[in-house]
Coordinates of C-alpha atoms in Angstrom, one line a residue:
M586 CA 0.0 0.0 0.0
T587 CA 1.0 3.6 -0.6
T588 CA 2.0 5.3 2.7
S589 CA -0.4 8.1 3.5
S590 CA 0.0 11.2 5.7
H591 CA -3.6 10.6 7.0
P592 CA -4.4 8.4 10.0
R593 CA -4.5 4.7 9.2
C594 CA -6.5 1.9 10.7
A595 CA -4.4 -1.2 11.2
L596 CA -4.3 -4.4 13.3
D597 CA -3.2 -3.8 16.8
R598 CA 0.0 -5.8 16.8
N599 CA 0.0 -6.1 20.5
I600 CA -3.0 -8.3 20.1
V601 CA -2.9 -9.8 16.6
N602 CA 0.6 -11.0 15.8
E603 CA 2.5 -14.0 14.7
H604 CA 2.3 -15.5 18.2
T605 CA -1.4 -15.0 18.7
V606 CA -3.0 -15.5 15.3
G607 CA -2.9 -19.2 15.8
K608 CA -5.1 -18.7 18.9
M609 CA -7.9 -17.4 16.7
R610 CA -10.6 -20.0 16.6
D611 CA -11.9 -18.6 13.3
I612 CA -10.2 -15.8 11.4
G613 CA -13.4 -15.3 9.4
L614 CA -15.5 -14.4 12.5
S615 CA -12.7 -12.3 14.1
I616 CA -11.7 -10.3 11.0
F617 CA -13.5 -11.1 7.8
A618 CA -17.1 -10.8 9.1
T619 CA -16.5 -7.1 9.9
A620 CA -14.1 -6.2 7.1
C621 CA -16.2 -7.8 4.4
G622 CA -19.3 -6.1 5.6
K623 CA -18.2 -2.5 5.4
N624 CA -18.8 -0.4 2.3
R625 CA -21.2 -3.0 0.8
G626 CA -18.1 -5.3 0.7
A627 CA -16.2 -3.2 -1.8
F628 CA -12.8 -1.5 -1.5
V629 CA -10.3 0.2 -3.8
L630 CA -6.6 0.9 -3.7
D631 CA -5.1 4.2 -2.6
E632 CA -3.8 4.6 -6.1
P633 CA -6.8 3.6 -8.3
D634 CA -5.9 1.0 -10.9
G635 CA -9.2 0.8 -12.7
N636 CA -10.6 -2.0 -10.6
T637 CA -12.9 -2.4 -7.6
Y638 CA -12.1 -5.3 -5.2
S639 CA -13.8 -7.3 -2.5
C640 CA -13.2 -10.2 -0.2
L641 CA -14.0 -12.5 -3.1
N642 CA -11.7 -10.6 -5.5
L643 CA -8.5 -9.5 -3.8
P644 CA -5.8 -7.4 -5.5
S645 CA -2.7 -9.0 -6.8
G646 CA -0.7 -7.5 -4.0
F647 CA -2.0 -10.2 -1.7
S648 CA -0.5 -13.0 -3.8
K649 CA 2.8 -11.1 -4.0
V650 CA 3.0 -10.9 -0.2
A651 CA 2.0 -14.5 0.3
G652 CA 4.2 -15.9 -2.5
R653 CA 1.4 -17.9 -3.8
K654 CA -2.1 -17.4 -5.3
I655 CA -4.5 -15.5 -3.0
Q656 CA -7.7 -14.5 -4.7
T657 CA -10.2 -14.5 -1.8
V658 CA -10.1 -14.2 2.0
E659 CA -10.9 -17.9 2.2
D660 CA -7.6 -18.5 0.4
I661 CA -5.9 -16.8 3.3
K662 CA -7.5 -19.2 5.8
K663 CA -6.8 -22.3 3.7
Q664 CA -3.2 -21.4 3.0
Y665 CA -2.5 -20.7 6.6
A666 CA -4.3 -23.9 7.8
A667 CA -2.2 -25.9 5.3
N668 CA 1.0 -24.3 6.6
N669 CA 1.7 -22.9 3.2
I670 CA 2.2 -19.3 4.6
T671 CA 3.7 -18.4 7.9
S672 CA 1.9 -16.8 10.8
A673 CA 3.7 -13.5 10.2
T674 CA 2.6 -13.5 6.6
T675 CA -0.9 -14.3 7.5
V676 CA -1.0 -11.3 9.9
D677 CA 0.4 -9.1 7.1
L678 CA -2.4 -10.2 4.8
L679 CA -5.0 -9.5 7.4
D680 CA -3.5 -6.1 8.0
M681 CA -3.6 -5.3 4.3
L682 CA -7.3 -6.1 4.1
V683 CA -8.1 -3.9 7.1
Q684 CA -6.1 -1.0 5.8
H685 CA -7.7 -1.2 2.3
V686 CA -11.2 -1.3 3.7
Y687 CA -10.6 1.6 6.0
S688 CA -9.0 3.8 3.3
S689 CA -12.1 3.1 1.2
T690 CA -14.4 4.2 4.0
P691 CA -15.9 7.7 3.6
N692 CA -15.7 10.4 6.3
T693 CA -13.3 8.5 8.6
D694 CA -12.5 11.7 10.4
K695 CA -16.1 12.1 11.4
T696 CA -17.1 8.4 12.0
M697 CA -16.0 7.1 15.4
Y698 CA -16.6 3.4 14.5
A699 CA -14.9 3.5 11.0
C700 CA -11.9 1.7 12.6
D701 CA -13.9 -0.9 14.4
F702 CA -12.9 -4.4 13.6
N703 CA -14.1 -6.2 16.8
G704 CA -11.6 -4.3 19.0
L705 CA -8.6 -5.8 17.1
T706 CA -7.5 -2.6 15.3
T707 CA -6.1 0.8 16.3
L708 CA -5.5 4.1 14.6
N709 CA -1.9 5.1 13.9
N710 CA -0.1 7.8 12.0
C711 CA -1.8 10.2 14.3
M712 CA 0.7 13.1 14.6
S713 CA -1.4 14.7 17.3
S714 CA -0.8 11.8 19.7
G715 CA 1.9 13.9 21.5
D716 CA 4.3 11.0 22.2
G717 CA 6.1 11.2 18.9
T718 CA 5.1 7.8 17.7
G719 CA 2.1 8.9 15.7
D720 CA -0.1 6.2 17.1
T721 CA -2.9 6.0 19.8
G722 CA -0.9 4.1 22.3
N723 CA -1.4 4.9 26.0
A724 CA 1.2 7.5 26.9
P725 CA 1.5 8.1 30.6
V726 CA -0.9 10.8 31.7
F727 CA -0.8 10.9 35.5
P728 CA 2.7 10.6 37.0
Q729 CA 1.1 9.4 40.3
L730 CA -0.2 6.3 38.5
K731 CA 3.3 5.4 37.2
G732 CA 2.1 5.0 33.6
A733 CA -0.9 2.8 34.4
P734 CA -4.4 3.6 33.3
I735 CA -6.9 4.8 35.8
R736 CA -8.3 1.7 37.5
A737 CA -11.0 3.0 39.8
V738 CA -14.0 1.9 41.8
S739 CA -16.8 4.1 43.0
M740 CA -17.8 4.8 46.7
A741 CA -21.4 5.0 45.5
G742 CA -24.0 5.6 48.1
V743 CA -21.8 7.1 50.8
F744 CA -22.3 10.9 50.2
V745 CA -24.8 10.8 47.4
P746 CA -28.0 8.6 47.8
T747 CA -27.8 5.5 45.6
E748 CA -30.8 3.2 46.3
W749 CA -29.5 0.0 44.8
V750 CA -26.3 0.4 47.0
T751 CA -28.2 1.0 50.3
K752 CA -31.9 0.1 49.9
P753 CA -34.9 1.6 48.3
A754 CA -36.0 5.0 49.7
Y755 CA -33.2 5.1 52.2
R756 CA -30.4 7.6 52.6
L757 CA -27.5 6.9 55.0
T758 CA -27.1 9.2 58.0
L759 CA -23.8 11.0 58.3
D760 CA -22.7 8.5 61.0
E761 CA -23.6 5.5 58.8
A762 CA -21.7 7.1 55.9
S763 CA -18.6 7.6 58.1
K764 CA -18.6 3.9 58.9
F765 CA -19.6 2.5 55.5
Y766 CA -16.0 2.0 54.4
T767 CA -13.1 0.8 56.5
K768 CA -9.3 0.8 56.1
D769 CA -9.5 -2.8 55.0
D770 CA -11.7 -1.9 52.1
F771 CA -9.0 0.4 50.7
V772 CA -6.3 -2.1 51.3
N773 CA -8.2 -4.8 49.5
M774 CA -8.8 -2.4 46.6
A775 CA -5.0 -1.8 46.3
T776 CA -4.3 -5.5 46.6
L777 CA -6.6 -6.2 43.7
G778 CA -4.8 -3.7 41.5
V779 CA -7.2 -0.7 41.8
N780 CA -5.3 2.6 42.0
T781 CA -8.1 5.2 42.3
V782 CA -11.3 5.7 44.2
L783 CA -14.2 7.7 42.7
I784 CA -16.0 9.6 45.4
P785 CA -19.4 11.1 44.3
L786 CA -20.2 14.2 46.3
P787 CA -23.1 16.7 46.3
T788 CA -21.9 19.8 44.5
R789 CA -22.5 22.0 47.5
M790 CA -21.2 19.7 50.2
I791 CA -17.7 21.1 50.5
A792 CA -19.0 24.7 50.5
D793 CA -22.0 24.2 52.8
D794 CA -21.5 21.0 54.9
P795 CA -18.4 21.1 57.1
A796 CA -19.4 18.0 59.1
A797 CA -19.7 15.9 55.9
T798 CA -16.5 17.4 54.6
S799 CA -14.7 16.2 57.8
V800 CA -15.8 12.7 57.0
L801 CA -14.5 13.1 53.5
V802 CA -11.1 14.2 54.9
E803 CA -11.0 11.0 57.0
Y804 CA -11.6 8.9 54.0
L805 CA -8.9 10.7 52.0
Q806 CA -6.5 9.9 54.7
Q807 CA -7.3 6.2 54.6
I808 CA -7.2 6.2 50.8
G809 CA -3.7 7.8 50.9
D810 CA -2.5 5.3 53.5
A811 CA -3.5 2.5 51.1
Q812 CA -1.4 4.1 48.3
L813 CA -4.5 5.0 46.4
H814 CA -5.7 8.2 44.8
A815 CA -9.1 9.8 44.6
I816 CA -11.2 11.6 41.9
L817 CA -14.0 13.7 43.4
T818 CA -17.1 13.7 41.3
L819 CA -19.6 16.5 41.8
E820 CA -23.3 15.6 41.3
E821 CA -26.6 17.4 41.6
A822 CA -27.7 16.1 45.0
E823 CA -28.5 17.6 48.4
P824 CA -25.8 17.6 51.1
F825 CA -26.5 16.1 54.5
A826 CA -26.8 19.6 56.1
N827 CA -29.1 21.3 53.6
R828 CA -29.4 25.1 53.8
D829 CA -32.2 27.3 52.7
D830 CA -32.0 28.3 49.1
E831 CA -31.2 31.9 50.0
D832 CA -28.2 30.8 52.1
A833 CA -27.0 28.0 49.7
T834 CA -23.8 28.6 47.8
G835 CA -24.2 28.9 44.0
P836 CA -23.0 26.2 41.6
T837 CA -19.9 28.0 40.4
A838 CA -18.8 29.1 43.8
S839 CA -19.4 25.5 45.1
V840 CA -17.2 24.1 42.3
I841 CA -14.5 26.6 43.1
A842 CA -14.6 25.6 46.7
A843 CA -14.3 21.9 45.7
A844 CA -11.3 22.8 43.4
L845 CA -9.5 24.6 46.2
F846 CA -10.2 21.6 48.5
C847 CA -8.5 19.4 46.0
L848 CA -5.4 21.6 45.9
Q849 CA -5.2 21.3 49.7
H850 CA -4.9 17.5 49.4
P851 CA -2.6 17.0 46.4
D852 CA -1.2 13.7 47.5
A853 CA -4.6 12.0 47.6
V854 CA -6.7 13.8 45.0
L855 CA -6.0 13.1 41.4
G856 CA -8.7 15.4 39.9
L857 CA -12.1 16.9 40.0
Q858 CA -15.1 15.9 37.9
L859 CA -17.5 18.9 37.3
P860 CA -21.2 18.5 37.6
M861 CA -21.9 19.9 34.1
K862 CA -20.2 21.2 31.0
D863 CA -20.2 25.0 31.4
R864 CA -17.6 27.1 29.8
A865 CA -17.9 30.0 32.3
M866 CA -17.6 27.5 35.2
I867 CA -14.5 25.9 33.7
D868 CA -12.9 29.4 33.1
E869 CA -13.5 30.3 36.8
V870 CA -12.1 27.1 38.1
Q871 CA -9.0 27.3 35.9
K872 CA -8.3 30.8 37.3
V873 CA -7.8 29.5 40.8
A874 CA -6.6 25.9 40.0
A875 CA -5.0 26.0 36.6
D876 CA -3.0 22.7 37.2
L877 CA -5.9 20.7 38.6
P878 CA -7.1 18.0 36.2
L879 CA -10.8 18.5 35.3
F880 CA -13.1 15.8 34.1
L881 CA -16.1 16.9 32.0
P882 CA -19.1 14.5 31.9
I883 CA -20.1 13.5 28.4
N884 CA -22.2 10.8 26.7
E885 CA -21.0 8.6 23.8
G886 CA -22.4 11.0 21.1
E887 CA -20.3 13.8 22.4
V888 CA -16.9 12.1 22.0
E889 CA -16.6 13.0 18.4
N890 CA -16.6 16.8 18.9
F891 CA -15.2 17.0 22.5
H892 CA -12.0 18.6 21.5
L893 CA -13.6 21.4 19.4
A894 CA -16.3 22.0 22.0
W895 CA -14.4 22.0 25.2
Q896 CA -10.6 22.0 24.8
Q897 CA -9.9 24.8 22.4
G898 CA -9.0 28.0 24.2
L899 CA -8.5 26.2 27.5
A900 CA -5.6 24.4 29.0
P901 CA -6.3 21.1 27.1
E902 CA -3.7 19.1 29.0
N903 CA -5.8 19.4 32.1
I904 CA -9.2 18.8 30.5
Y905 CA -10.4 15.2 30.2
A906 CA -13.6 13.6 28.9
S907 CA -15.5 11.6 31.5
L908 CA -17.6 9.2 29.4
Q909 CA -20.8 8.0 31.0
L910 CA -21.8 4.8 29.3
S911 CA -24.8 2.6 29.8
H912 CA -25.5 -0.9 28.4
T913 CA -28.9 -1.2 30.0
S914 CA -30.7 1.9 28.7
N915 CA -32.9 0.5 25.9
V916 CA -35.1 -2.4 24.9
A917 CA -32.4 -4.1 22.9
D918 CA -30.1 -4.0 26.0
V919 CA -32.5 -5.4 28.6
A920 CA -35.5 -7.1 27.2
S921 CA -35.9 -10.9 27.5
S922 CA -38.6 -13.2 28.8
Q923 CA -37.3 -16.7 28.3
S924 CA -34.2 -18.5 29.5
Q925 CA -32.6 -18.8 26.1
E926 CA -33.3 -15.1 25.4
D927 CA -31.4 -14.3 28.7
R928 CA -28.4 -16.2 27.5
S929 CA -28.4 -14.8 24.0
K930 CA -28.7 -11.3 25.6
L931 CA -25.5 -11.9 27.5
F932 CA -23.9 -13.2 24.3
Y933 CA -25.0 -9.9 22.6
H934 CA -23.4 -7.8 25.4
E935 CA -20.2 -9.8 25.2
A936 CA -20.0 -9.4 21.4
T937 CA -20.5 -5.7 21.4
S938 CA -18.3 -4.8 24.4
C939 CA -15.0 -4.9 22.5
I940 CA -16.0 -2.3 20.0
I941 CA -16.1 0.6 22.5
R942 CA -12.3 1.0 22.0
A943 CA -13.1 2.5 18.6
P944 CA -14.4 5.9 19.9
L945 CA -11.6 6.0 22.6
D946 CA -9.0 5.6 19.8
F947 CA -10.9 8.1 17.6
A948 CA -10.8 10.8 20.4
K949 CA -7.0 10.4 20.8
C950 CA -6.3 10.4 17.0
Y951 CA -8.7 12.9 15.6
G952 CA -9.3 14.9 18.8
H953 CA -5.7 16.1 19.3
N954 CA -5.0 13.4 21.9
T955 CA -8.2 13.8 23.8
Q956 CA -8.1 11.3 26.7
V957 CA -11.4 9.6 27.6
F958 CA -12.1 8.2 31.0
V959 CA -15.0 5.7 31.3
S960 CA -16.4 6.9 34.6
E961 CA -19.8 5.0 34.3
G962 CA -21.0 1.9 32.7
F963 CA -18.5 -0.7 33.8
D964 CA -20.3 -3.6 35.5
L965 CA -21.6 -7.1 34.6
S966 CA -25.3 -6.4 34.4
I967 CA -27.3 -7.0 31.3
D968 CA -30.6 -5.6 32.5
N969 CA -32.0 -2.9 34.7
C970 CA -33.4 -5.2 37.4
I971 CA -31.7 -3.1 40.2
L972 CA -34.4 -0.5 39.5
K973 CA -37.3 -2.9 39.8
D974 CA -38.1 -2.3 43.5
I975 CA -37.2 1.3 43.5
A976 CA -40.4 3.3 43.5
S977 CA -38.8 6.5 42.5
S978 CA -37.5 5.0 39.3
S979 CA -39.6 5.7 36.3
S980 CA -37.2 4.2 33.8
F981 CA -37.9 0.5 34.8
K982 CA -40.2 -1.3 32.4
D983 CA -41.0 -5.0 33.0
Y984 CA -40.3 -7.1 29.9
G985 CA -39.9 -10.3 31.9
Q986 CA -36.1 -9.7 32.2
C987 CA -36.0 -10.2 36.0
D988 CA -38.0 -13.4 36.4
R989 CA -35.2 -16.0 36.0
F990 CA -32.2 -14.7 37.9
D991 CA -32.2 -17.9 40.0
E992 CA -31.2 -19.9 36.9
T993 CA -27.9 -18.0 36.8
I994 CA -26.8 -18.9 40.3
D995 CA -24.2 -21.6 40.4
S996 CA -24.4 -22.0 36.6
P997 CA -21.1 -22.8 34.9
W998 CA -22.4 -21.3 31.7
W999 CA -23.3 -18.0 33.3
H1000 CA -20.0 -17.9 35.3
Y1001 CA -17.9 -18.5 32.1
H1002 CA -19.7 -15.9 30.1
R1003 CA -19.8 -13.3 32.8
E1004 CA -16.0 -13.8 33.2
S1005 CA -15.6 -13.2 29.5
Y1006 CA -17.8 -10.1 29.6
A1007 CA -15.7 -8.6 32.4
A1008 CA -12.4 -9.3 30.5
R1009 CA -13.7 -7.8 27.3
Q1010 CA -14.9 -4.6 28.9
L1011 CA -11.7 -4.3 30.9
F1012 CA -9.6 -4.6 27.7
A1013 CA -11.7 -2.0 25.8
Y1014 CA -11.8 0.6 28.5
E1015 CA -8.1 0.5 29.1
Q1016 CA -7.5 1.6 25.5
G1017 CA -8.6 5.0 26.8
L1018 CA -7.6 6.8 30.0
G1019 CA -9.1 4.1 32.2
W1020 CA -12.3 3.1 33.9
S1021 CA -14.3 3.1 37.1
F1022 CA -16.4 0.1 38.3
A1023 CA -19.9 0.9 39.4
A1024 CA -19.3 0.4 43.2
W1025 CA -16.9 -1.4 45.5
K1026 CA -19.7 -2.8 47.8
R1027 CA -23.3 -2.4 48.9
Y1028 CA -24.3 -1.2 52.4
D1029 CA -24.9 -4.2 54.6
P1030 CA -24.0 -3.7 58.3
A1031 CA -25.0 -7.2 59.2
S1032 CA -22.2 -8.7 57.1
N1033 CA -19.5 -7.4 59.4
G1034 CA -17.3 -6.7 56.4
T1035 CA -17.4 -10.2 55.1
P1036 CA -17.9 -10.0 51.3
K1037 CA -20.4 -12.2 49.4
T1038 CA -18.7 -14.9 47.4
S1039 CA -21.4 -15.6 44.9
I1040 CA -23.8 -13.6 42.6
T1041 CA -27.3 -14.2 44.1
E1042 CA -29.1 -11.0 43.1
P1043 CA -28.8 -8.4 40.2
A1044 CA -27.1 -5.7 42.3
D1045 CA -24.2 -8.1 43.0
L1046 CA -23.1 -7.7 39.4
L1047 CA -22.4 -4.0 40.1
S1048 CA -20.3 -4.6 43.2
L1049 CA -16.6 -5.1 42.4
Q1050 CA -15.9 -6.7 45.8
T1051 CA -18.6 -9.4 45.1
V1052 CA -17.6 -9.9 41.4
V1053 CA -13.9 -10.4 42.5
A1054 CA -14.9 -12.8 45.3
A1055 CA -17.0 -14.8 42.8
G1056 CA -14.0 -15.3 40.5
L1057 CA -15.3 -13.2 37.6
F1058 CA -12.7 -10.4 37.4
P1059 CA -9.2 -10.6 35.8
N1060 CA -6.2 -10.2 38.0
L1061 CA -4.9 -6.7 37.5
N1062 CA -1.5 -7.3 39.0
T1063 CA -0.2 -10.3 37.0
H1064 CA -0.6 -8.8 33.5
S1065 CA -2.6 -11.9 32.7
P1066 CA -3.3 -12.4 29.0
T1067 CA -6.9 -13.1 29.9
A1068 CA -7.9 -9.5 29.4
Q1069 CA -5.2 -8.6 26.9
L1070 CA -6.5 -11.2 24.5
A1071 CA -10.1 -11.1 25.5
C1072 CA -11.2 -9.8 22.1
L1073 CA -9.1 -12.0 20.0
N1074 CA -12.0 -14.3 19.5
P1075 CA -15.8 -13.6 19.5
P1076 CA -17.7 -15.0 22.4
E1077 CA -18.8 -18.6 22.4
S1078 CA -22.2 -18.9 20.7
D1079 CA -23.3 -21.8 22.9
F1080 CA -26.3 -20.1 24.4
A1081 CA -28.7 -22.6 22.8
M1082 CA -26.9 -25.8 24.1
G1083 CA -27.8 -25.7 27.8
D1084 CA -25.9 -27.1 30.8
A1085 CA -26.5 -28.8 34.1
T1086 CA -28.6 -25.9 35.4
Y1087 CA -30.8 -25.5 32.4
A1088 CA -32.3 -28.2 30.1
P1089 CA -30.9 -28.3 26.6
T1090 CA -32.8 -26.5 23.9
L1091 CA -32.9 -27.2 20.2
G1092 CA -30.0 -25.6 18.3
P1093 CA -30.2 -25.0 15.5
P1094 CA -34.0 -24.9 15.3
P1095 CA -35.9 -27.3 13.0
D1096 CA -36.1 -26.6 9.3
C1097 CA -39.5 -25.0 8.6
G1098 CA -39.0 -24.6 4.8
N1099 CA -40.6 -21.3 3.9
G1100 CA -41.6 -20.7 7.4
W1101 CA -39.8 -20.1 10.7
W1102 CA -39.5 -21.9 14.0
N1103 CA -41.7 -20.2 16.6
Y1104 CA -40.2 -20.7 20.1
T1105 CA -43.5 -19.5 21.7
I1106 CA -45.6 -22.4 20.4
N1107 CA -42.6 -24.8 19.7
D1108 CA -43.7 -25.3 16.2
C1109 CA -43.3 -23.9 12.7
S1110 CA -45.1 -20.8 11.7
Y1111 CA -45.9 -19.6 8.2
W1112 CA -47.3 -16.5 6.5
V1113 CA -49.1 -18.9 4.1
P1114 CA -49.6 -22.4 5.6
P1115 CA -48.2 -25.3 3.4
P1116 CA -50.6 -27.7 1.7
T1117 CA -51.8 -30.6 3.9
Q1118 CA -51.2 -34.1 2.4
M1119 CA -54.3 -36.2 1.8
P1120 CA -54.8 -38.9 4.4
T1121 CA -53.8 -42.4 3.3
S1122 CA -56.0 -45.5 3.7
Q1123 CA -55.5 -47.8 6.5
P1124 CA -53.7 -51.0 5.6
T1125 CA -56.0 -53.9 4.5
I1126 CA -56.4 -56.6 7.1
E1127 CA -56.3 -60.1 5.6
C1128 CA -59.4 -62.1 6.5
P1129 CA -58.7 -65.1 8.7
V1130 CA -59.1 -68.5 7.2
C1131 CA -59.9 -71.6 9.2
D1132 CA -60.2 -75.2 8.0
D1133 CA -63.1 -76.1 10.2
C1134 CA -65.2 -73.1 11.2
G1135 CA -68.1 -74.9 12.6
D1136 CA -66.8 -75.4 16.1
F1137 CA -65.0 -72.0 16.0
V1138 CA -68.2 -70.1 15.1
A1139 CA -70.1 -71.8 17.8
S1140 CA -67.5 -71.0 20.4
A1141 CA -67.2 -67.4 19.2
L1142 CA -70.9 -66.9 19.5
A1143 CA -70.8 -68.3 23.0
G1144 CA -68.2 -65.6 23.9
T1145 CA -65.9 -67.7 26.0
S1146 CA -62.8 -65.9 27.1
E1147 CA -60.7 -69.0 26.7
D1148 CA -61.5 -69.2 23.0
N1149 CA -60.8 -65.5 22.5
S1150 CA -57.3 -65.8 24.0
A1151 CA -56.6 -69.1 22.3
H1152 CA -57.4 -67.9 18.8
G1153 CA -55.9 -64.5 19.2
G1154 CA -58.3 -62.0 17.6
A1155 CA -61.6 -63.8 17.9
A1156 CA -63.1 -60.8 19.6
W1157 CA -63.3 -59.0 16.3
V1158 CA -64.3 -62.1 14.3
V1159 CA -67.5 -62.4 16.2
P1160 CA -69.1 -59.1 15.1
A1161 CA -67.6 -59.7 11.6
I1162 CA -69.4 -63.1 11.3
I1163 CA -72.6 -61.7 12.7
G1164 CA -72.4 -58.7 10.4
A1165 CA -71.9 -61.1 7.4
L1166 CA -75.0 -63.1 8.4
V1167 CA -77.1 -60.0 8.8
G1168 CA -75.8 -58.7 5.5
A1169 CA -76.8 -61.9 3.8
V1170 CA -80.3 -61.8 5.2
I1171 CA -80.7 -58.2 4.1
A1172 CA -79.4 -59.0 0.7
M1173 CA -82.0 -61.7 0.2
A1174 CA -84.8 -59.6 1.8
V1175 CA -84.4 -56.4 -0.2
P1176 CA -85.2 -57.9 -3.7
K1177 CA -88.1 -59.8 -2.3
L1178 CA -89.6 -56.7 -0.6
M1179 CA -88.8 -54.2 -3.4
G1180 CA -88.3 -56.3 -6.5
R1181 CA -91.9 -56.9 -7.4
R1182 CA -92.7 -53.2 -7.8
N1183 CA -89.6 -52.3 -9.8
R1184 CA -88.9 -55.5 -11.8
H1185 CA -90.8 -54.4 -14.9
E1186 CA -88.6 -51.4 -15.4
Y1187 CA -85.4 -53.5 -16.0
T1188 CA -84.4 -55.9 -18.7
T1189 CA -83.6 -59.4 -17.4
I1190 CA -79.9 -60.3 -17.8
E1191 CA -79.3 -63.9 -18.9
T1192 CA -77.2 -65.9 -16.4

């Protein structure tokens, strides 16, 4: 290919290389399924040669690289499987395909998912990356983290009411909040490999609630003792000591007070997340805390233009995007009303979790090295069942998604796929600035600090302490390839096969011809029913023959059970013989009774 000065989409060689390509279960599913589906399957060369190519008609350059005839993507698979081309050559051929497809894609500078190939690709030749390499690799951002991405967990429910953390319609008292977390919690976080704690706070708490602020200071001391750091996230919520509106501190003044508080605790506080995106507020904060890292809350649709909207004219090196994701916000995400639908829904979430790296790479490449921190949306839930019993929640709709959670408890299938789901999300989010898990734990004074070790209710899937204890989270300290290679293969599509905790289901469904298999009625359905075959006649039963029927008929008429069993079938012979005799009588009687009147109308046939 001709080298271009524009950003290029290429295989991430840290994931797909000569050592790992052999671990792909199916190159077609990992690479070709996405590559061959873009741009209606067509691509061209950077320097047009008068031809249009596709996965079934590859350019001659593929054969030159391979040293043998490669006309289709299937040829790449076959030649590699037959050991006719090396692993390194195979990766080069796959990379060529990806780059050709991307360079043929329109508006790549405005399309966040243009370089999405199941999480296996990255953007390079990005001269705005700031590290001199021209790629979107993770350059160290926070010296305190020693080059590692942010690996955070939220203290949800301590200062800001979070009903699924505590219990419905309940807010902790300040005393309960001060005892919610202990030193052991922060030590356990650090042992796991977490390096940051996200602390949600009411925006006005630091300015208007000194008692709650004192509790915060105590927590920051414990966080620092565990060699952790904190990001304070300001939210629209009432502090514990709520003042009258006329005495309450205004939003901008409250944020400035929080910023100054952060500067007073530089060893513990990593940055401050603002409650909203407001240019005037940002300007005021940067006047008093120019070096304080600020995180601005955004949704996925705002990633594309974040640099133009919020970094120009400011100190961009201290402005970060705080991406608030959700994978349980629409019908496609949460709806299911059968066991197999529950499983296929988890498969769907697994399959789509790797692609979120695409907008994170896009922001770094096309957004002048914009760093995106995934502050919300990392958990193992695939529904919104945590909202079911919360009366104040108007977003919960019952589609039957919460009726079978017991089937997932102690299920090997659910354990395996939840573990895969966690690893895939971890890999994707670490391609950006880092991530924060939904919560470390839920409020349960009766547990005496003993964590649950199994997932027994929906909210457990949002508690990192429980998820880790259940064995579902990758080890962050060993640099295990579990997460690094999590997206190398698509998830196992075994949701229709069943296991010991759920009876096997048909997979694939029966062939219904021009119809489809209807799981509701467990039968084929048709727009136009197929023609029904005519019923066939019953097989003719051969009449019994006996040499001497005299005694047999007499005994049959007598109805003795001994004869019936001895002659095997005499029970039906009796009515047959009686019927024959009655028929003979009628046959003789009818001509005699009716023949005289009608005989003159017919011609006698000679016999």
